Short mmCIF file of C-alpha atoms in Angstrom, two decimals:
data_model
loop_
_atom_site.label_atom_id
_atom_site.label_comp_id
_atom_site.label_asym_id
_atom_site.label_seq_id
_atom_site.Cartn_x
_atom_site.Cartn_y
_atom_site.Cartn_z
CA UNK A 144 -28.66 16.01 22.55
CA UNK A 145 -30.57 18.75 21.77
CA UNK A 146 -32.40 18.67 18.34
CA UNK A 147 -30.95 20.44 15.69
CA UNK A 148 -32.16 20.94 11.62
CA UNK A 149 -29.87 18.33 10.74
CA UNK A 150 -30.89 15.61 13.25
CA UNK A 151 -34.36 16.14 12.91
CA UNK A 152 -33.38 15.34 9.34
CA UNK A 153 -31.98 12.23 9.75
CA UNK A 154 -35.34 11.45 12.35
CA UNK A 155 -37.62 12.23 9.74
CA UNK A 156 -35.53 9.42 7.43
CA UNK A 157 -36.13 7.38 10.21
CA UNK A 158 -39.35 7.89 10.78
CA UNK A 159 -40.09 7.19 7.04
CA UNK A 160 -38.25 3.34 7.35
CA UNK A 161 -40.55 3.12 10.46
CA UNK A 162 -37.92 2.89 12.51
CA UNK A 163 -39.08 5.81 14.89
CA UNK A 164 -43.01 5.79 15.43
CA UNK A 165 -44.51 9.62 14.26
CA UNK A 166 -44.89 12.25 16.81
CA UNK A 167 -42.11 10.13 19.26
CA UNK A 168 -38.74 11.84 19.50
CA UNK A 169 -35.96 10.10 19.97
CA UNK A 170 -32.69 10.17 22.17
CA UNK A 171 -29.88 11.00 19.50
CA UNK A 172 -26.21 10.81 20.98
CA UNK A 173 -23.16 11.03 18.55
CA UNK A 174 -20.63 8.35 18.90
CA UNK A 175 -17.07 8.96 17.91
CA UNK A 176 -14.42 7.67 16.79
CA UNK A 177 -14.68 7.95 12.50
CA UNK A 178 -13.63 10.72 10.50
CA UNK A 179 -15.61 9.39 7.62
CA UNK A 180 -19.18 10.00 8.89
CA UNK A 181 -21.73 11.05 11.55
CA UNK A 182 -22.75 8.37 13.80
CA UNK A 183 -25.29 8.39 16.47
CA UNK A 184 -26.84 5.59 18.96
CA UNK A 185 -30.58 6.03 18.79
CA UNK A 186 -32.60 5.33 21.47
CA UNK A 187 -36.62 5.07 21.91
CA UNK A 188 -38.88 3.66 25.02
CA UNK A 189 -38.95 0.60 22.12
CA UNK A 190 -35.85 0.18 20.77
CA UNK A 191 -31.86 1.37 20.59
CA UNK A 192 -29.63 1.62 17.56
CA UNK A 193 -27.40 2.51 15.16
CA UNK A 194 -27.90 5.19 12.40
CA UNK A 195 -24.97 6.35 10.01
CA UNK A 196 -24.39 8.95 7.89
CA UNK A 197 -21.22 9.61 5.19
CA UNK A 198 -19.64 13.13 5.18
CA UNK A 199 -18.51 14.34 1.74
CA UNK A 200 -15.49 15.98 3.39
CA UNK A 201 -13.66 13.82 5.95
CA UNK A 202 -13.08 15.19 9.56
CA UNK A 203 -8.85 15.23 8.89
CA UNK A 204 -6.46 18.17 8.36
CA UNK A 205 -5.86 17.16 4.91
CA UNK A 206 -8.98 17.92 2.24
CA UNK A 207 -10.01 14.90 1.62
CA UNK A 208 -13.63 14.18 0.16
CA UNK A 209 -15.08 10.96 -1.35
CA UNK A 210 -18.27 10.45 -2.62
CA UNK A 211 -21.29 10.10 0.20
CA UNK A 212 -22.82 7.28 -2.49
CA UNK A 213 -20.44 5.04 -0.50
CA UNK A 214 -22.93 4.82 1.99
CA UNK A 215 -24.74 1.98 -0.54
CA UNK A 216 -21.43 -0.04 -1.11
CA UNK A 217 -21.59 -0.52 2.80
CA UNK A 218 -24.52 -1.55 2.94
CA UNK A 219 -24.22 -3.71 0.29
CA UNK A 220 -20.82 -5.43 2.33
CA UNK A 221 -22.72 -5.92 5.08
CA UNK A 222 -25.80 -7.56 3.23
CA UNK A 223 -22.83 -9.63 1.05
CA UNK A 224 -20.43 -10.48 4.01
CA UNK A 225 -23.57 -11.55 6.08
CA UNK A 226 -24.81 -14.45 3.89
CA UNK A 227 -21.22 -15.67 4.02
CA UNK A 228 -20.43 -15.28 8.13
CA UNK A 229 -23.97 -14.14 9.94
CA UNK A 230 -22.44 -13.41 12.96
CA UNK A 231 -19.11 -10.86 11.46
CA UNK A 232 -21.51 -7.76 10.51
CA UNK A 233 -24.16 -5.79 12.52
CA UNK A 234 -28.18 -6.44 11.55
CA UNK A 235 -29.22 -4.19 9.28
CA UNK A 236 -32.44 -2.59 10.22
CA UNK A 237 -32.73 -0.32 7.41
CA UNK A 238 -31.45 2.24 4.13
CA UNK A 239 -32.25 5.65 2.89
CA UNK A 240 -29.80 5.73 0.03
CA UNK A 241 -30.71 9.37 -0.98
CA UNK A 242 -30.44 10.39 2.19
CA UNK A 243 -26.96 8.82 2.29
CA UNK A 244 -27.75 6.92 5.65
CA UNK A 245 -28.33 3.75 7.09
CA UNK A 246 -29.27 1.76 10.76
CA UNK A 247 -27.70 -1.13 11.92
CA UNK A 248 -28.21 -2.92 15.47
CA UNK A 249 -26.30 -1.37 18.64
CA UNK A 250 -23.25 -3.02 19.65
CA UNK A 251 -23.06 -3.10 23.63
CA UNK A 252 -19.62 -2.04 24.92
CA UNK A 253 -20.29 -4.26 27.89
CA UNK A 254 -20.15 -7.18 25.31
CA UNK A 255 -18.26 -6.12 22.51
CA UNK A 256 -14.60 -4.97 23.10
CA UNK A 257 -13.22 -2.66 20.48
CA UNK A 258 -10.17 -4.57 18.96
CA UNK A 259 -8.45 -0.85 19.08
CA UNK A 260 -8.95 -0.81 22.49
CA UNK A 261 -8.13 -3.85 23.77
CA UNK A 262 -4.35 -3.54 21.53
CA UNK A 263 -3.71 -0.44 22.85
CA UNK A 264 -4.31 -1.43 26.56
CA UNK A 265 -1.37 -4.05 25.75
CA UNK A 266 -4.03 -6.99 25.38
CA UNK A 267 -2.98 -8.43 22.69
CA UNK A 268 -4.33 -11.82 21.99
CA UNK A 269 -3.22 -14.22 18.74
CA UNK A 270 -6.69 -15.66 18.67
CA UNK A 271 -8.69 -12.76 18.22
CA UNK A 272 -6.03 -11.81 15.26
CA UNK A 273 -6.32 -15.51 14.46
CA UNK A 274 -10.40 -14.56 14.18
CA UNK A 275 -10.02 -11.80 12.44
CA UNK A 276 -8.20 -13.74 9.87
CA UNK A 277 -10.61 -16.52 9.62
CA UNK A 278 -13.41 -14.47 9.19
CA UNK A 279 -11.67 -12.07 6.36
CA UNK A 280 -10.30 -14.81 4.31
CA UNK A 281 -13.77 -16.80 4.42
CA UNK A 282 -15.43 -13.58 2.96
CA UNK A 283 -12.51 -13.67 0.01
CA UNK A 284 -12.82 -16.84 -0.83
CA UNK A 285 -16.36 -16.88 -1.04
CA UNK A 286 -16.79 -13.97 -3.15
CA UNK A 287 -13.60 -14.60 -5.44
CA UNK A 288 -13.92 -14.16 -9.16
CA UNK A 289 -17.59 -13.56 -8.87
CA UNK A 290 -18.81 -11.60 -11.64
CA UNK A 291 -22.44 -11.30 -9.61
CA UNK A 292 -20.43 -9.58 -6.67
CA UNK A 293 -17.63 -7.98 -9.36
CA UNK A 294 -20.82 -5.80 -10.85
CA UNK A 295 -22.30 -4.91 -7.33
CA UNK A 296 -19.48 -3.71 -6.29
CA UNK A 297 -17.66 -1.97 -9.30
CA UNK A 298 -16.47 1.28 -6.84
CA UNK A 299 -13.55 1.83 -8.70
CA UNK A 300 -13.95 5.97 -8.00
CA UNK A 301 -14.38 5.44 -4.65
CA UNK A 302 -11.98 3.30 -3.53
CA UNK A 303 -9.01 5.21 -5.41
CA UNK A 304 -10.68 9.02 -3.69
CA UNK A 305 -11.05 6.94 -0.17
CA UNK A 306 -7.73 4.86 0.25
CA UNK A 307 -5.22 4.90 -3.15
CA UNK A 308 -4.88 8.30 -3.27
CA UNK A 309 -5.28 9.39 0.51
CA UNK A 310 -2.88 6.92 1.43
CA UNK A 311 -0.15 5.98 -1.11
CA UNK A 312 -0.26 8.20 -3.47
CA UNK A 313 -0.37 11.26 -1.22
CA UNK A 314 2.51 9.20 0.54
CA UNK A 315 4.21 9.39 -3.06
CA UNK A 316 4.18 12.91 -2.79
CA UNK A 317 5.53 13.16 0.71
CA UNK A 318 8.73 10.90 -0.04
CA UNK A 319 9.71 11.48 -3.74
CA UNK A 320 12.59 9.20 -3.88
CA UNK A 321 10.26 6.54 -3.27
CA UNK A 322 7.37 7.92 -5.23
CA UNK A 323 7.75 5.18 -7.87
CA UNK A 324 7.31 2.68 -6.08
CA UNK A 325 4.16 3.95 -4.21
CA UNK A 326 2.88 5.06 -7.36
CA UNK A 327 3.32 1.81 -8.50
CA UNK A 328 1.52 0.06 -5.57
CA UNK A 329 -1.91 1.92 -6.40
CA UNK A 330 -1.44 0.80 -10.16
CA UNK A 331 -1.04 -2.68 -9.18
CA UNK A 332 -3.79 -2.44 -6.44
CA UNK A 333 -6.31 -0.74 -8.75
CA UNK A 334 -6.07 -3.26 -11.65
CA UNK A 335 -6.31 -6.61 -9.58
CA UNK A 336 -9.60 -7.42 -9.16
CA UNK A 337 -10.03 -10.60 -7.52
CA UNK A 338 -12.46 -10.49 -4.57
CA UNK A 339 -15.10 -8.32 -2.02
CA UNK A 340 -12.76 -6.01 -0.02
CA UNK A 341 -13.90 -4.08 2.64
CA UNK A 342 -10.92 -1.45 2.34
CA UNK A 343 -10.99 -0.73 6.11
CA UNK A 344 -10.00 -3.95 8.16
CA UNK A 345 -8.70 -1.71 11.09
CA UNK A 346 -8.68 -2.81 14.83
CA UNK A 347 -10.78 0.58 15.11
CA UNK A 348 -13.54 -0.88 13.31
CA UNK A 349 -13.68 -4.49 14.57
CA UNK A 350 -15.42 -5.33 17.70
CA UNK A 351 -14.67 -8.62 19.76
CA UNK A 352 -17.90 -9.92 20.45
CA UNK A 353 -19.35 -13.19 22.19
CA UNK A 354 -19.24 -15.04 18.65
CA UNK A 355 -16.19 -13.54 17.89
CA UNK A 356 -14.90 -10.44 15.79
CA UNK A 357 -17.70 -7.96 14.13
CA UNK A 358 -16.48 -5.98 11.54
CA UNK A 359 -17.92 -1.99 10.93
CA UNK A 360 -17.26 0.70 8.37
CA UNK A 361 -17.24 -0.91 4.99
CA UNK A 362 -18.23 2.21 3.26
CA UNK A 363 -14.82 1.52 1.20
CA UNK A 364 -16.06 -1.67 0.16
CA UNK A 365 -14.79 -2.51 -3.78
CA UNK A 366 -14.22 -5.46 -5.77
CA UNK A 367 -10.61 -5.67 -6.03
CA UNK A 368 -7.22 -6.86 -4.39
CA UNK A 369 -7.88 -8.84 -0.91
CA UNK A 370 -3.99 -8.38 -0.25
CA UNK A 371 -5.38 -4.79 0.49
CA UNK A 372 -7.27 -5.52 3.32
CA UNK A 373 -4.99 -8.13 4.66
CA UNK A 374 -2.11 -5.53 4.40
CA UNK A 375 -4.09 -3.01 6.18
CA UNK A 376 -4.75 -4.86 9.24
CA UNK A 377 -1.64 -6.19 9.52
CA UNK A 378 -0.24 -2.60 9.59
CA UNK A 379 -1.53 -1.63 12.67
CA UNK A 380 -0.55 -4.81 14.72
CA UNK A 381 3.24 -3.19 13.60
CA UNK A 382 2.42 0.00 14.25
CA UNK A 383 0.80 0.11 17.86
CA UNK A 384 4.77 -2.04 18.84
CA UNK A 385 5.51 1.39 18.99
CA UNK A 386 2.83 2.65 21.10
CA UNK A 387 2.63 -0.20 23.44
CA UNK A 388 6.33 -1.55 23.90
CA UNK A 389 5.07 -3.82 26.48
CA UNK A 390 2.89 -5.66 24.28
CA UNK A 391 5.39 -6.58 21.45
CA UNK A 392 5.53 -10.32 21.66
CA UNK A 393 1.86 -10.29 21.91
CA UNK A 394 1.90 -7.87 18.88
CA UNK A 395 4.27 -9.74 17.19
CA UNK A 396 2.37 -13.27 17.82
CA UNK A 397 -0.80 -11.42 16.87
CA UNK A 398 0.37 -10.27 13.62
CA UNK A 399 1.78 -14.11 12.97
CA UNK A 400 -1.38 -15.48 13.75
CA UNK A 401 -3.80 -13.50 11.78
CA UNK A 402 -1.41 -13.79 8.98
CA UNK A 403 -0.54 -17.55 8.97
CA UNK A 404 -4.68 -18.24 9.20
CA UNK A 405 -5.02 -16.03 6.36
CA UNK A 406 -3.09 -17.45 3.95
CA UNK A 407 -4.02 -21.26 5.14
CA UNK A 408 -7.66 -20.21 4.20
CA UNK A 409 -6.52 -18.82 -0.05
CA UNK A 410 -8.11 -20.97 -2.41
CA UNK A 411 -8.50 -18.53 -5.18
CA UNK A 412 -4.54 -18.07 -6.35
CA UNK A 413 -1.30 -19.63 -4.60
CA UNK A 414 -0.86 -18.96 -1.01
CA UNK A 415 2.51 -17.36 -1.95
CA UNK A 416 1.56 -15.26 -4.58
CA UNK A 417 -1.21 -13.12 -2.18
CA UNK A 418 1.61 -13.13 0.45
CA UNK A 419 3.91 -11.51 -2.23
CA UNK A 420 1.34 -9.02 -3.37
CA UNK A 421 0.44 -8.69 0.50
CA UNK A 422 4.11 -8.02 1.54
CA UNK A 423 4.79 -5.13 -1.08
CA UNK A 424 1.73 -3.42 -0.18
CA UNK A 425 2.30 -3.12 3.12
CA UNK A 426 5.41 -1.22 3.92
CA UNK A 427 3.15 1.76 1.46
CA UNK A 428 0.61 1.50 4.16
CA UNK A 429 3.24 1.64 7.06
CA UNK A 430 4.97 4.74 5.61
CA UNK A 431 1.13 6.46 4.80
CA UNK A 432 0.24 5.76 8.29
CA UNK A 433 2.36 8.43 8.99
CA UNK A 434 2.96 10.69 5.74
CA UNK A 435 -0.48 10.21 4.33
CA UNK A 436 -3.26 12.16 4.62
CA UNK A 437 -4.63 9.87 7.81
CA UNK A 438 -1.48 9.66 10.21
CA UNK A 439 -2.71 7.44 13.12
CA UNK A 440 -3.04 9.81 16.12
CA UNK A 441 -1.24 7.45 18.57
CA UNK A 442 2.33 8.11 17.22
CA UNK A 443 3.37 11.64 18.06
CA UNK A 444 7.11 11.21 18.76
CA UNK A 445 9.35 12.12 16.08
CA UNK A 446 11.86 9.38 16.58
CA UNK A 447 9.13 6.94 16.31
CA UNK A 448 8.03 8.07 13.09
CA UNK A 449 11.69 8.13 11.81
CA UNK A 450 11.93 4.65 12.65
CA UNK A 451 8.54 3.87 10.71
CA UNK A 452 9.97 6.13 7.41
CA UNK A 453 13.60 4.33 7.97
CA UNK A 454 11.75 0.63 7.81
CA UNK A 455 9.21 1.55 5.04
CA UNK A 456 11.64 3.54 2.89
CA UNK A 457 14.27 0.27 3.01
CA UNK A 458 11.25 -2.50 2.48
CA UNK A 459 10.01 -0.33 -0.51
CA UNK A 460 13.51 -0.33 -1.91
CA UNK A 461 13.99 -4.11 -1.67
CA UNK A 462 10.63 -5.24 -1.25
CA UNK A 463 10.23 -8.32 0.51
CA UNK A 464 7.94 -11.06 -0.36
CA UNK A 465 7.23 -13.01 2.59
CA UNK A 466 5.31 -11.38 5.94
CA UNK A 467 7.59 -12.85 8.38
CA UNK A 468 10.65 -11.04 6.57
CA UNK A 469 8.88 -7.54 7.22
CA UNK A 470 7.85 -8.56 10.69
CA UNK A 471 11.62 -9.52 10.94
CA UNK A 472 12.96 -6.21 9.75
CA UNK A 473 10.57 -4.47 11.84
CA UNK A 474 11.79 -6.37 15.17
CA UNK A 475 15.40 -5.34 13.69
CA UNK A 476 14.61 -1.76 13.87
CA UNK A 477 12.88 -1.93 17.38
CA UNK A 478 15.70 -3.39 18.91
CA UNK A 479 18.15 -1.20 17.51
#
């Protein structure tokens, strides 16, 4: 791409962590896919990378801004999670906090599927989910009640202006009648503080890998509730049913999987007390998904979002407190 004020900006950064050798210019080429920063694989005759930048204002129709000083609590999930499981997060090669940016290794499409991807092509498989799982409930349990980890990652700001208010209290506003209730949910979620969340477990940001599932993005990292995270991947094995009817059972197994190793891998509190917590959360998440201020862009029919708002509104209601029941109702309203 052709050089421009701002990349020769982020070049100089580079330059200054030594990751670009003075006077050499390098191959810059944006890669999509977030909303939440720039992105661009950087390549040189020596090396090829990552580098990552947070935008104040977020590329959706909504305004929504969050702090770039975000950029550090990513960082800082990537360092954390990759003590516990090396091979889950990217190599960092290097920070410029004041510069709000960051450069991590390159992940080779030819060897690492994006999770997205692979669910939306109706490839569905229960032990990648069952991966996924593993991999996020190691990271909670290692970094539960830690008051080292609790300090390094006291976001509090950011997490409510990146995913409370965004998604379920925006949602509140949407659907008064159930505005309580959502309300309620980012109460709840804000004051439980248990363990390292990365705030952003989405297929989008996992990549399948040869040593199994990386996770990206955890610029919404926070110390907090882990039935967040859990919640919010779930969501979108429910969601994409709708997008890829073909795939249900696989969906539907999927979801089961990731779920059941989950909650086998809790040590910190009773198994059945994070499902609770989990299973309230997510029918918020389901109903912001497509009332919040980031719909996902895969669900464009109308009757498909009714059927979303009719499932949410009821779970939220009568809130359920085991996974399988929402799974249950959800396979109640796709057959109907």
């Amino acid at each position: 791409m052709r050089m421009t004020e701002e990349t020769a900006t982020v070049v100089a950064e580079l330059v200054r962590l030594g990751l670009v050798g003075s006077g050499v210019t390098p191959r810059l080429t944006p890669l999509t896919g977030g909303v939440a920063s720039d992105i661009w694989k950087v390549e040189t005759p020596e090396r090829c990378f990552c580098v990552k930048r947070a935008l104040a204002k977020l590329r959706v129709a909504a305004d929504w801004r969050a702090p770039v000083e975000r950029n550090a609590y990513e960082v800082a999930w990537f360092e954390t999670a990759g003590r516990i499981v090396p091979d889950a997060v990217p190599r960092l090669l290097g920070h410029a906090p004041r510069a709000g940016l960051f450069a991590m290794s390159y992940l080779d499409p030819a060897e690492y599927r994006l999770w997205k991807a692979e669910l939306l092509a109706g490839r569905a498989k229960p032990d990648d989910a069952a991966a996924v799982g593993d991999r996020l409930v190691r990271i909670h349990a290692d970094t539960a009640d830690d008051s080292g980890v609790a300090r390094r990652f006291d976001s509090d700001a950011i997490f409510h202006a990146i995913r409370l208010e965004p998604y379920l209290e925006a949602t509140a506003r949407a659907h008064p009648d159930v505005a309580g209730a959502l309300m309620e949910l980012s109460r709840a979620t804000a004051r439980t503080r248990r363990c390292l969340v990365h705030g952003d477990v989405s297929p989008k940001n996992i990549q399948i890998g040869p040593k199994g599932p990386v996770f990206l993005d955890a610029e919404c990292a926070w110390f907090g509730d882990p039935a967040f995270d859990l919640a919010f991947c779930l969501n979108h094995l429910l969601l994409k049913a709708l997008a890829v009817p073909a795939a249900r059972q696989a969906l539907s197994d999927s979801f089961t999987a990731l779920a059941t190793t989950y909650l086998g891998g809790v040590t910190w509190e009773p198994s059945a007390a994070m499902e609770a917590r989990t299973a309230r959360l997510l029918p918020g998440l389901f109903l912001a998904r497509v009332d919040g201020k980031s719909p996902v862009e895969y669900l464009t029919d109308e009757a498909d979002k009714s059927r979303v708002r009719r499932t949410a509104r009821a779970l939220l209601r009568r809130p359920a407190t085991r996974l399988a029941d929402i799974l249950e109702t959800w396979h109640a309203e796709l057959k109907a």
